[in-house]
Coordinates of C-alpha atoms and ligand atoms in Angstrom, one line a residue:
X640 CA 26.8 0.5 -29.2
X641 CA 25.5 3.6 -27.5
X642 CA 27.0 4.5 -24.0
X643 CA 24.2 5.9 -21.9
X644 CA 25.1 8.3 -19.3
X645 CA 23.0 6.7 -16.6
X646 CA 20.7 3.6 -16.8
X647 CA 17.9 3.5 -13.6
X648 CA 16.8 -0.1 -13.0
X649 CA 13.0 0.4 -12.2
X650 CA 10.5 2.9 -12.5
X651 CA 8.8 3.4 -9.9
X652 CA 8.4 6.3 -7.7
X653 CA 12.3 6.9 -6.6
X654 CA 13.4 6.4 -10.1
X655 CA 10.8 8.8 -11.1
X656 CA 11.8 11.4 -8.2
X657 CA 15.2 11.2 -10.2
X658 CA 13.6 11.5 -13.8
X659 CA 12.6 14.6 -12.5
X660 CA 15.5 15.7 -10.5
X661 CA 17.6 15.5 -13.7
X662 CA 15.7 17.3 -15.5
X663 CA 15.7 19.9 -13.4
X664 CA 19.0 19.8 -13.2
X665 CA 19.7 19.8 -16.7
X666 CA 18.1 23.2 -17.1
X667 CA 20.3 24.2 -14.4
X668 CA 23.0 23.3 -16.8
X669 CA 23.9 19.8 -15.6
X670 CA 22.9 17.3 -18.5
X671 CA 22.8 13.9 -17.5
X672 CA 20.5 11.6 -19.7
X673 CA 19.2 8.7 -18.2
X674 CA 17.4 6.1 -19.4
X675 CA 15.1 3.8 -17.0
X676 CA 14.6 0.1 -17.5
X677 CA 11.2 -1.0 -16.1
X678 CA 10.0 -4.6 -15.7
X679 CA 6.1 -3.9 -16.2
X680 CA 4.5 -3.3 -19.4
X681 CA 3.2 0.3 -18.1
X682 CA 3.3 2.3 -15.4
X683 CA 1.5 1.0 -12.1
X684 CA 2.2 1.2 -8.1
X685 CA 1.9 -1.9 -6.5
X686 CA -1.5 -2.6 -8.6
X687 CA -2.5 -5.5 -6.7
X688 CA -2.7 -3.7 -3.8
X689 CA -4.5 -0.3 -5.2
X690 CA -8.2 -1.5 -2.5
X691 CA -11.5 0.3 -2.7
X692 CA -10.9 2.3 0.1
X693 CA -7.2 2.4 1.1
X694 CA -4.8 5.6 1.8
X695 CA -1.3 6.9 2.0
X696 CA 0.4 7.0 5.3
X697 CA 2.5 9.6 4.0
X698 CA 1.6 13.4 3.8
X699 CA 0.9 14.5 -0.2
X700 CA 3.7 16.8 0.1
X701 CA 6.3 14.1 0.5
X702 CA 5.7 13.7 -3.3
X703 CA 8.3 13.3 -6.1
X704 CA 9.5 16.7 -6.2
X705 CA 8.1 19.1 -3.4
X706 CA 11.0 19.1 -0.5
X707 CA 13.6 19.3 -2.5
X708 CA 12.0 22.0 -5.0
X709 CA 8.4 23.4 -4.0
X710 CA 8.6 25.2 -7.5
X711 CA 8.9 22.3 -9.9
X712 CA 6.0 21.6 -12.0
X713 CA 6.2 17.8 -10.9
X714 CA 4.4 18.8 -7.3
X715 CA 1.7 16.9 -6.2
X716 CA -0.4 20.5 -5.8
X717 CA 0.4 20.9 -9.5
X718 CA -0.8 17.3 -10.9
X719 CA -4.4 18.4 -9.1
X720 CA -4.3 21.9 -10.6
X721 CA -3.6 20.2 -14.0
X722 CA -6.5 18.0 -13.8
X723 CA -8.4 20.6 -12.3
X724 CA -9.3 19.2 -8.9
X725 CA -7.3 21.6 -6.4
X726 CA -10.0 23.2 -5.1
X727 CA -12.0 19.6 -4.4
X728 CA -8.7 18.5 -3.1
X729 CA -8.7 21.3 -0.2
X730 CA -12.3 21.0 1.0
X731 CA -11.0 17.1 1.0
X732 CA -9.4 18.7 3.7
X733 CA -6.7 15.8 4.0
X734 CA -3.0 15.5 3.9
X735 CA -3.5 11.8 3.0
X736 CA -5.3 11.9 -0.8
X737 CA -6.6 7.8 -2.0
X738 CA -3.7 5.4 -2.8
X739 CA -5.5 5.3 -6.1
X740 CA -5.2 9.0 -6.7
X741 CA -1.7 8.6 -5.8
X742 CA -1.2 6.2 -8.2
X743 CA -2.4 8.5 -11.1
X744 CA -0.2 11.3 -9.5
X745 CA 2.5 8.7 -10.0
X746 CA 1.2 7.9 -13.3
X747 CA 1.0 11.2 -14.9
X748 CA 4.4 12.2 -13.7
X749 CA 6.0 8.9 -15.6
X750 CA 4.0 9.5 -18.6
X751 CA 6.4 12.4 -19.0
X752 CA 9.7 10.5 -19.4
X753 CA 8.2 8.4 -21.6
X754 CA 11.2 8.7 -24.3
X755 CA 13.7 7.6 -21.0
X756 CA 12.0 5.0 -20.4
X757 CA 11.9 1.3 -21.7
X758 CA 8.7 -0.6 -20.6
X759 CA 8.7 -4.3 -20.3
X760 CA 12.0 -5.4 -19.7
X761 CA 13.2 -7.0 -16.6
X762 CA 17.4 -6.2 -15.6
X763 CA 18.6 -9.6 -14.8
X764 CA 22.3 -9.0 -14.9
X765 CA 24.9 -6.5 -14.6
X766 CA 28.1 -7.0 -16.1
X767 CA 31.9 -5.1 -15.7
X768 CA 32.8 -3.8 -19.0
X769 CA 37.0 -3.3 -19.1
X770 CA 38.2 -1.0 -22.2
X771 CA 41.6 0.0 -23.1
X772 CA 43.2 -0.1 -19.7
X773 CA 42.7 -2.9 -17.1
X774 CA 40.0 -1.1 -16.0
X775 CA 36.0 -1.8 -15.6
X776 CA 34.8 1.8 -17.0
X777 CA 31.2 0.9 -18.3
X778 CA 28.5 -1.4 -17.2
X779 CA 26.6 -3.7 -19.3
X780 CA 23.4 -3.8 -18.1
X781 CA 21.3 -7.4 -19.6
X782 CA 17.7 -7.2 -19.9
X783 CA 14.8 -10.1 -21.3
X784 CA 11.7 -9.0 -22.3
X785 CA 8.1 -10.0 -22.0
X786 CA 9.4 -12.9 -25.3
X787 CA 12.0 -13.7 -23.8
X788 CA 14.8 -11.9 -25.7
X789 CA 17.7 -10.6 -24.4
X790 CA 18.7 -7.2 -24.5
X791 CA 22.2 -5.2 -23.5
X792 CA 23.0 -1.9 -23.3
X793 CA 26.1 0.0 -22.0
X794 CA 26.1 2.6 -19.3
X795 CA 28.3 4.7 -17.4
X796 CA 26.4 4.8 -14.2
X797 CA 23.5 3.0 -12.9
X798 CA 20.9 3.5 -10.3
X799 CA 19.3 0.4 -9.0
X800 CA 15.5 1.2 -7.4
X801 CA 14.1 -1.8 -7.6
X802 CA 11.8 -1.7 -4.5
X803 CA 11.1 -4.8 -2.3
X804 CA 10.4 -8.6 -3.1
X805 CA 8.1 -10.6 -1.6
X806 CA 9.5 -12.1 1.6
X807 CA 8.0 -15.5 1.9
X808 CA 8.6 -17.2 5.0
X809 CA 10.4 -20.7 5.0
X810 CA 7.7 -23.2 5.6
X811 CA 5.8 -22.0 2.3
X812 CA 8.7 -21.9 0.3
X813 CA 8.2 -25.5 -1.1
X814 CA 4.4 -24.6 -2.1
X815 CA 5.6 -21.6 -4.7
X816 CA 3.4 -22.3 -7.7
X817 CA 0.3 -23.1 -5.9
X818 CA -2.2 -20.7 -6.5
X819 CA -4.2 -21.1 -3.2
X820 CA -0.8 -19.6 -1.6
X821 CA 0.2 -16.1 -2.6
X822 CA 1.3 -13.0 -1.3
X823 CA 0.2 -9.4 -0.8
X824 CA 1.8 -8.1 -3.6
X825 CA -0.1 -10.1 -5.8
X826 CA -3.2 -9.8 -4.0
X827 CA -5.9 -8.2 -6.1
X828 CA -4.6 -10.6 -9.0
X829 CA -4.5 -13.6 -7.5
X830 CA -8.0 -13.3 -4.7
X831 CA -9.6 -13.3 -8.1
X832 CA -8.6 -16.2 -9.0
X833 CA -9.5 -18.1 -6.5
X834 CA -13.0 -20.4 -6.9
X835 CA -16.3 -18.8 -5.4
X836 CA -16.2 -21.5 -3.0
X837 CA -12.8 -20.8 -1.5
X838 CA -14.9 -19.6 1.7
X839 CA -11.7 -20.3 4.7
X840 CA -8.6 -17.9 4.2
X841 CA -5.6 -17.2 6.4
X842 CA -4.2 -13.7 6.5
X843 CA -0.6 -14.2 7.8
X844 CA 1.2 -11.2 9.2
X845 CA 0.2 -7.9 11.7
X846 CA 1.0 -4.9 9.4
X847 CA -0.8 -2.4 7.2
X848 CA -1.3 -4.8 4.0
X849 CA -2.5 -7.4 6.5
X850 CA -5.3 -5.1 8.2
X851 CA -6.6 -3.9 4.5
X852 CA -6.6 -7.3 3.3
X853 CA -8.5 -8.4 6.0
X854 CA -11.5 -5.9 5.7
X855 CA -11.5 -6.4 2.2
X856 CA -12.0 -10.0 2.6
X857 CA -14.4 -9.1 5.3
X858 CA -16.6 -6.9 2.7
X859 CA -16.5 -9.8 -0.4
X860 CA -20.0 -10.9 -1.7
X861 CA -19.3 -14.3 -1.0
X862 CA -18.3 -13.4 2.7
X863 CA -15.2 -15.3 3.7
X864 CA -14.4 -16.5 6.9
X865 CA -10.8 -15.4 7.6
X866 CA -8.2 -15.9 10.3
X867 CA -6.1 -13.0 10.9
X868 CA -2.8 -14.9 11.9
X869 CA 0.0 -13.4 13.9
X870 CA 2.8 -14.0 16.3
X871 CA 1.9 -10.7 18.2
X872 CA -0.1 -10.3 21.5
X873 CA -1.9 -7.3 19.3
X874 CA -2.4 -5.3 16.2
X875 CA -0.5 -2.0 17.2
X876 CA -0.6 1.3 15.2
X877 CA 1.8 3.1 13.4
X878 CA 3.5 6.1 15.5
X879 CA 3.1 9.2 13.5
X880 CA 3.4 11.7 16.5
X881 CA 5.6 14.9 15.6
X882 CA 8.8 14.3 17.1
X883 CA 8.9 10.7 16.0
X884 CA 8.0 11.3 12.6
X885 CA 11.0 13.6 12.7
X886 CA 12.8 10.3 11.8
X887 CA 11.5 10.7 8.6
X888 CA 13.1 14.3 7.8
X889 CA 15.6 14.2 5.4
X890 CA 18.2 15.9 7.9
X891 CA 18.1 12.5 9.7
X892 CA 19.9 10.6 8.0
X893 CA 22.7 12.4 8.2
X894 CA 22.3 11.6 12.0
X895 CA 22.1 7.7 10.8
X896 CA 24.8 7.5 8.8
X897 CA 27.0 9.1 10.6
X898 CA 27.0 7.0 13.2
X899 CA 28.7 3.5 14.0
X900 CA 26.6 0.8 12.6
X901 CA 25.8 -0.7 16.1
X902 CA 24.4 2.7 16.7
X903 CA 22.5 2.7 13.2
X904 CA 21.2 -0.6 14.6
X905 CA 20.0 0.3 17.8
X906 CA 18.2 3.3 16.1
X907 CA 16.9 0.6 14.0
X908 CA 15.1 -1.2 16.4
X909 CA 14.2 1.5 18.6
X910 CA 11.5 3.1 15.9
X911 CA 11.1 -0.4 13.9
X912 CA 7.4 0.4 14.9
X913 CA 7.2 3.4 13.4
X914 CA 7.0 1.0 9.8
X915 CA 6.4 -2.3 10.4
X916 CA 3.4 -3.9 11.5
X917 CA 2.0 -0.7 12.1
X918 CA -1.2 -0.3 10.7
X919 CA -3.2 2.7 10.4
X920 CA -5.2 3.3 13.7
X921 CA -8.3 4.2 11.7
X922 CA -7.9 0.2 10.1
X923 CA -6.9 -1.4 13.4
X924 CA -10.7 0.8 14.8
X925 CA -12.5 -1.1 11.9
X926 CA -11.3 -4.3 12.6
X927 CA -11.8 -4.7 16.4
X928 CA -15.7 -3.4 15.3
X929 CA -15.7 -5.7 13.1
X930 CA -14.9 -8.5 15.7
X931 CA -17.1 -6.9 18.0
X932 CA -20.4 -7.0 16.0
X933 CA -19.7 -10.5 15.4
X934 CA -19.9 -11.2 19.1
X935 CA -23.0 -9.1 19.3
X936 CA -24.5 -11.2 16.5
X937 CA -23.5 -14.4 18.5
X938 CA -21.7 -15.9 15.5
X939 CA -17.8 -16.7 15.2
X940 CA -17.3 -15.8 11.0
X941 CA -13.2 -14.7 11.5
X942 CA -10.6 -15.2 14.2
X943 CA -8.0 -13.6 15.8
X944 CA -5.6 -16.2 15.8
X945 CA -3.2 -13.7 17.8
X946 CA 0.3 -15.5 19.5
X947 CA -0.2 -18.0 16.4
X948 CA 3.2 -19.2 14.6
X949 CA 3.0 -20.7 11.6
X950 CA 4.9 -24.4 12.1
X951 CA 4.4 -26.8 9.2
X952 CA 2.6 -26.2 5.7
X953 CA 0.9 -29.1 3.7
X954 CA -0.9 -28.7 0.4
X955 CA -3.7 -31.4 -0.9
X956 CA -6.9 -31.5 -2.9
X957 CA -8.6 -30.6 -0.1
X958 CA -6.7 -27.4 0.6
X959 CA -4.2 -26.1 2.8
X960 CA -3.2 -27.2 6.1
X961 CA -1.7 -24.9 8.6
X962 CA 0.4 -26.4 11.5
X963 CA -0.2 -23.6 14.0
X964 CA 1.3 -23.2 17.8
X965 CA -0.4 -21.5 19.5
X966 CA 2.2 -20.0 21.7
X967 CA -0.4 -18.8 24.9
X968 CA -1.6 -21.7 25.5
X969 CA 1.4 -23.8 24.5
X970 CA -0.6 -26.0 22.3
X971 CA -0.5 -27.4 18.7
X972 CA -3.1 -27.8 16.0
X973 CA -3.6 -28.3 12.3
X974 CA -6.3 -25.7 10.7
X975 CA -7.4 -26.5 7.0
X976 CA -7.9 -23.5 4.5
X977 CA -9.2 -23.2 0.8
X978 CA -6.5 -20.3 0.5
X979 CA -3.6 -18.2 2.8
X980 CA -2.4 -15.1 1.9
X981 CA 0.9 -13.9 2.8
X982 CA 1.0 -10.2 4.2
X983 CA 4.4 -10.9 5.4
X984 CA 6.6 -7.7 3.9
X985 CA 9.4 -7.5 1.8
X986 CA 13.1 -8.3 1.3
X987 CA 15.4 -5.6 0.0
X988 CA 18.4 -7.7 -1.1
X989 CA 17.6 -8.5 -4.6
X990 CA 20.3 -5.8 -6.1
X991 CA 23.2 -8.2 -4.8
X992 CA 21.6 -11.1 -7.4
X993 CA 21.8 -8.5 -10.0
X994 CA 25.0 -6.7 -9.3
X995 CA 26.7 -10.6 -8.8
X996 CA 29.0 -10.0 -11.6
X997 CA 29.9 -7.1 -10.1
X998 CA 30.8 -8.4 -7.0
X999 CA 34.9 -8.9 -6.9
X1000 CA 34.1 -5.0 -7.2
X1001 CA 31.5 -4.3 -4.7
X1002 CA 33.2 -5.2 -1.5
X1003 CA 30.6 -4.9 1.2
X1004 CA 27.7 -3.2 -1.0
X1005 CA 27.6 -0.3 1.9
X1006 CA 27.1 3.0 0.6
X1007 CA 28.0 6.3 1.1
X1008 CA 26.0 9.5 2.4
X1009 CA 25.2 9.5 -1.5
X1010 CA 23.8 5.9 -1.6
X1011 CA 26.6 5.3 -4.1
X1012 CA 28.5 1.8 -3.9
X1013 CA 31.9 1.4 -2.6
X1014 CA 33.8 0.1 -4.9
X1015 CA 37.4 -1.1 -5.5
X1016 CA 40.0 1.6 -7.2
X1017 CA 40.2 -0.2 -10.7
X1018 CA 36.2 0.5 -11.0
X1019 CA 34.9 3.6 -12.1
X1020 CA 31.3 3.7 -12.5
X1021 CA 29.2 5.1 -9.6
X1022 CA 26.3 2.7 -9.1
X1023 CA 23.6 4.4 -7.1
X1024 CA 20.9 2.5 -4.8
X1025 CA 17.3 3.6 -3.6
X1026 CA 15.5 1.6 -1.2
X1027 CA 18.3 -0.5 -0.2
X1028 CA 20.2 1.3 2.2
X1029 CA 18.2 1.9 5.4
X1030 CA 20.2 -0.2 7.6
X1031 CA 22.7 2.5 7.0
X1032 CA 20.6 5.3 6.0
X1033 CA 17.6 4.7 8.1
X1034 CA 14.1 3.4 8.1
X1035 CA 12.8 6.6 5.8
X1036 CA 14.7 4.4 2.6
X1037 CA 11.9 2.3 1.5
X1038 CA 9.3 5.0 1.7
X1039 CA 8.9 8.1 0.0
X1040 CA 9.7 10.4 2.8
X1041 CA 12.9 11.4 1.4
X1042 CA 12.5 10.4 -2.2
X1043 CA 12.5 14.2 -3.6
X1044 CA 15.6 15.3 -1.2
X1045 CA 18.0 11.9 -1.8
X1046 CA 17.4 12.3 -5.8
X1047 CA 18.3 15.5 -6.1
X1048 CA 21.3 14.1 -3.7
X1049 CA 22.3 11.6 -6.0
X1050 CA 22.0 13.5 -8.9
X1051 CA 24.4 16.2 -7.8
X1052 CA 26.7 13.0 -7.1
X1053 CA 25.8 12.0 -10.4
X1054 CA 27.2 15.5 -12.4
X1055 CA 29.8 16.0 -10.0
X1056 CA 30.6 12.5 -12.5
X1057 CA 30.0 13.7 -15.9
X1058 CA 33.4 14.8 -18.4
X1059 CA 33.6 18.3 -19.1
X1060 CA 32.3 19.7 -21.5
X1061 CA 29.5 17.1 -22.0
X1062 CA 28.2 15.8 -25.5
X1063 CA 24.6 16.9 -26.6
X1064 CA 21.7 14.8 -25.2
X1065 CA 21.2 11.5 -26.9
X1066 CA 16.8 11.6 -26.9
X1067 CA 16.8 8.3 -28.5
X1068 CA 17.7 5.0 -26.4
X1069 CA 19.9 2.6 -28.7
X1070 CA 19.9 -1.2 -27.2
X1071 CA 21.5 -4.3 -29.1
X1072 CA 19.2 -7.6 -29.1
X1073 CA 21.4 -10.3 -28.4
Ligands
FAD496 C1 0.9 -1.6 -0.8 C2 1.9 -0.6 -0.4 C3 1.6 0.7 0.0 C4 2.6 1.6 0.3 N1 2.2 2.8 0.7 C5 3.1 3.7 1.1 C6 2.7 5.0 1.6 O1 1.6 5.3 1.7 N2 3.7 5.9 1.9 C7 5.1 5.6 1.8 O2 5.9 6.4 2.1 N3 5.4 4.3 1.3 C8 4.5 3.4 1.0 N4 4.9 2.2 0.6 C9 6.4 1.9 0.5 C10 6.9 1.9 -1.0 O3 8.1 1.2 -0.9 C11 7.1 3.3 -1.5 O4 5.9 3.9 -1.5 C12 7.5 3.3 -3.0 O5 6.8 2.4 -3.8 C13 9.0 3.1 -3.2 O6 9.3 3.4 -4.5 P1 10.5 2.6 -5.3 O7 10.5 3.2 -6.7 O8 11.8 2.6 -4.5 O9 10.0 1.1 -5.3 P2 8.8 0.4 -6.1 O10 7.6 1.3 -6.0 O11 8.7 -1.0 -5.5 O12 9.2 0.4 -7.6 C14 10.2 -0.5 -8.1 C15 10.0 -0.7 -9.6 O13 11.1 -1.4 -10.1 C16 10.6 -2.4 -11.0 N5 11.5 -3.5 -11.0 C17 11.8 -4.4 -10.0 N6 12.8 -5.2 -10.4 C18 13.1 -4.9 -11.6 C19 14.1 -5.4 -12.6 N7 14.9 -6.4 -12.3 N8 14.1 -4.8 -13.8 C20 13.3 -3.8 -14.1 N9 12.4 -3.3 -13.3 C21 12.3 -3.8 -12.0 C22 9.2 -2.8 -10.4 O14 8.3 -3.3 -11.3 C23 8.7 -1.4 -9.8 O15 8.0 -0.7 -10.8 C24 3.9 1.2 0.2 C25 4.3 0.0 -0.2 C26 3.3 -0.9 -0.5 C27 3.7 -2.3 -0.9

């Protein structure tokens, strides 16, 4: 069986970022062939959340390549020259291009690593591998396709960037499977789905996804009524002011993890707003117009169920009933609704289900400055993670902020690993079905 250098879990943007920063290392003279395992059948960033008119909150040239090498031929400014926009693109005059552009920036960079990358296979196991010596010196990384087939393949290293999944909050646990009940990251897929006459919908959370949900809903022929639900006193917007954005250099989080981890913690909290439930001001403008004409008009279409918590969840033929306290006024009440969508964020755990096997290995799952697992002496395989650290890397980890500077980070980690002299590139990726 073929021992790949390095298997990424994931391709999305951070596992893209690394593509990139390998390659670009390898004509530095550090080969290291990777090979990325992705569970979708094709490229696509979060698809079911690419709306009509929606942004990024992130400058364009915090793209896969730029701060950690302006020259590469992966920059942002390069994708537009290649499709011949550039000049468009600066009398745009906007640091913030459409999420759908984005996407096809994202897009065109993955298309070329198409020969690293596997589509269509979910990782849903990592295994120790022990050779001659009592050792664990490879990884067996277990994969099932869109049929349902197994697949393993052997590594030496792995990087896990896996993003988020979909936090679903307790009370609607039980109700999984019912397709009036979904969550933002399905959103675009399952909205459609629902009947014409699905005409009351709950939005539940405060953030960005929340907000754009809400005005699309708001601007859907067959003109929904929605509740906006939240347990805050208001929508507030994200901070991007210069000195706190400074958070999101890539020289800060050396300042977070070199710190104790109450420290990291209180950090943390203190700038917590600075990502979540934050959305754009721009949004939060639209919506409170939005609310306003409707007073103007003298007719009550949504609510701002603000101070609202979620208590009790039932499901019948007649639709979904929301136990909600209302925690102003102190008071309880049951609201029925055809559908409720769940703009309620993300957990970034999911690596520790994957890496189980691993676990006896794994001690804590902190990582280093290098995002790369502690692990016990009798291990040797460095396993990298992206998007899974920022309790002890800091609250840039899930977004792309750093993803250019931390890949080119973990792939000097990564070379600093490879056997001298190293053996010729491998192009073609050899699995076993199983
Ligand atoms: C709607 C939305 C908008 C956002 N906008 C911004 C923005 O404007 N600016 C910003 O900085 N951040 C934004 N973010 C944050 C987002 O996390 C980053 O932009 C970025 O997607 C992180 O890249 P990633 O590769 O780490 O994770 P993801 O983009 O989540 O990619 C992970 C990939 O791994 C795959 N995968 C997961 N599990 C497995 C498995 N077991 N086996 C194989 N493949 C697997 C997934 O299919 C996916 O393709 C946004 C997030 C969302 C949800």
């Amino acid at each position: 069986m073929h021992i790949h250098d390095l298997i990424g879990v994931g391709f999305g943007p951070s596992n893209i970022a690394l593509a990139i920063a390998l390659e670009e290392g390898r004509s530095a003279g550090r080969p290291m062939v990777p090979l990325f395992i992705e569970r979708q059948p094709r490229f696509a960033w979060h698809p079911h959340m690419l709306l009509g008119h929606a942004h990024m909150q992130i400058s364009f040239l915090k793209d896969l390549a730029t701060l950690r090498n302006p020259c590469s031929r992966f920059t942002f400014v390069n994708y537009l020259h290649q499709k011949g926009r550039l000049p468009d693109f600066i009398n745009l005059k906007t640091f913030f291009p459409s999420r759908h552009e984005f996407n096809d920036y994202l897009g065109w960079a993955a298309s070329q690593f198409e020969d690293r990358c596997v589509y269509g296979e979910e990782v849903v196991e990592v295994r120790p591998e022990k050779r001659q010596r009592d050792e664990v010196e490879l990884l067996r990384v277990r994969s099932r396709d869109a049929d349902g087939a197994m697949h393993e393949r052997l590594a030496r290293n792995l990087v896990v960037s896996i993003g988020g999944t979909p936090n679903v909050p307790d009370h609607f646990r039980p109700h999984r499977g019912d397709t009036r009940i979904f969550h933002s990251s399905t959103y675009l897929r399952d909205v459609a789905r629902l009947p014409a006459h699905a005409r009351r919908i709950a939005v539940v959370g405060a953030g960005q996804s929340a907000a754009e949900i809400f005005m699309d809903l708001h601007g859907r022929p067959n003109a929904p009524q929605v509740d906006l639900v939240m347990r805050a006193r208001s929508i507030r917007p994200s901070d991007d002011s210069p000195f706190v954005n400074e958070i999101f250099n890539a020289d800060f989080v050396d300042v977070v993890h070199s710190r104790a981890q109450a420290e990291r913690d209180a950090l943390l909290r203190e700038f917590w707003h600075t990502n979540y439930a934050c959305p754009d001001l721009d949004l939060i403008r639209q919506i409170f117009e939005v609310f306003y004409e409707q007073r103007v008009a003298g007719a009550e279409r949504h609510r701002f169920l603000r101070r609202h918590e979620v208590t009790q969840v039932a499901a019948d033929t007649n639709g979904v009933h929301l136990g909600l306290h209302d925690l102003n006024a102190g008071r309880d009440h049951i609201v029925r609704y055809d559908a409720v969508i769940l703009a309620t964020g993300y957990a970034r755990d999911h690596h520790k289900t994957l890496l189980d096997p691993l676990a006896p290995y794994l001690g804590d799952f902190s990582a280093d400055r290098h995002y790369r697992l502690r692990t016990t002496p009798d291990f040797t395989p460095s396993i990298f993670l992206q998007g899974a650290c920022e309790s002890s890397h800091g609250l840039s980890d899930t977004l792309l902020s750093i993803t250019a500077v931390r890949t080119g980070e973990i792939g000097a980690a990564l070379a600093a690993t490879l056997p001298s002299p190293h053996p010729a590139p491998a192009a073609a990726d050899r699995a076993m079905s199983v």
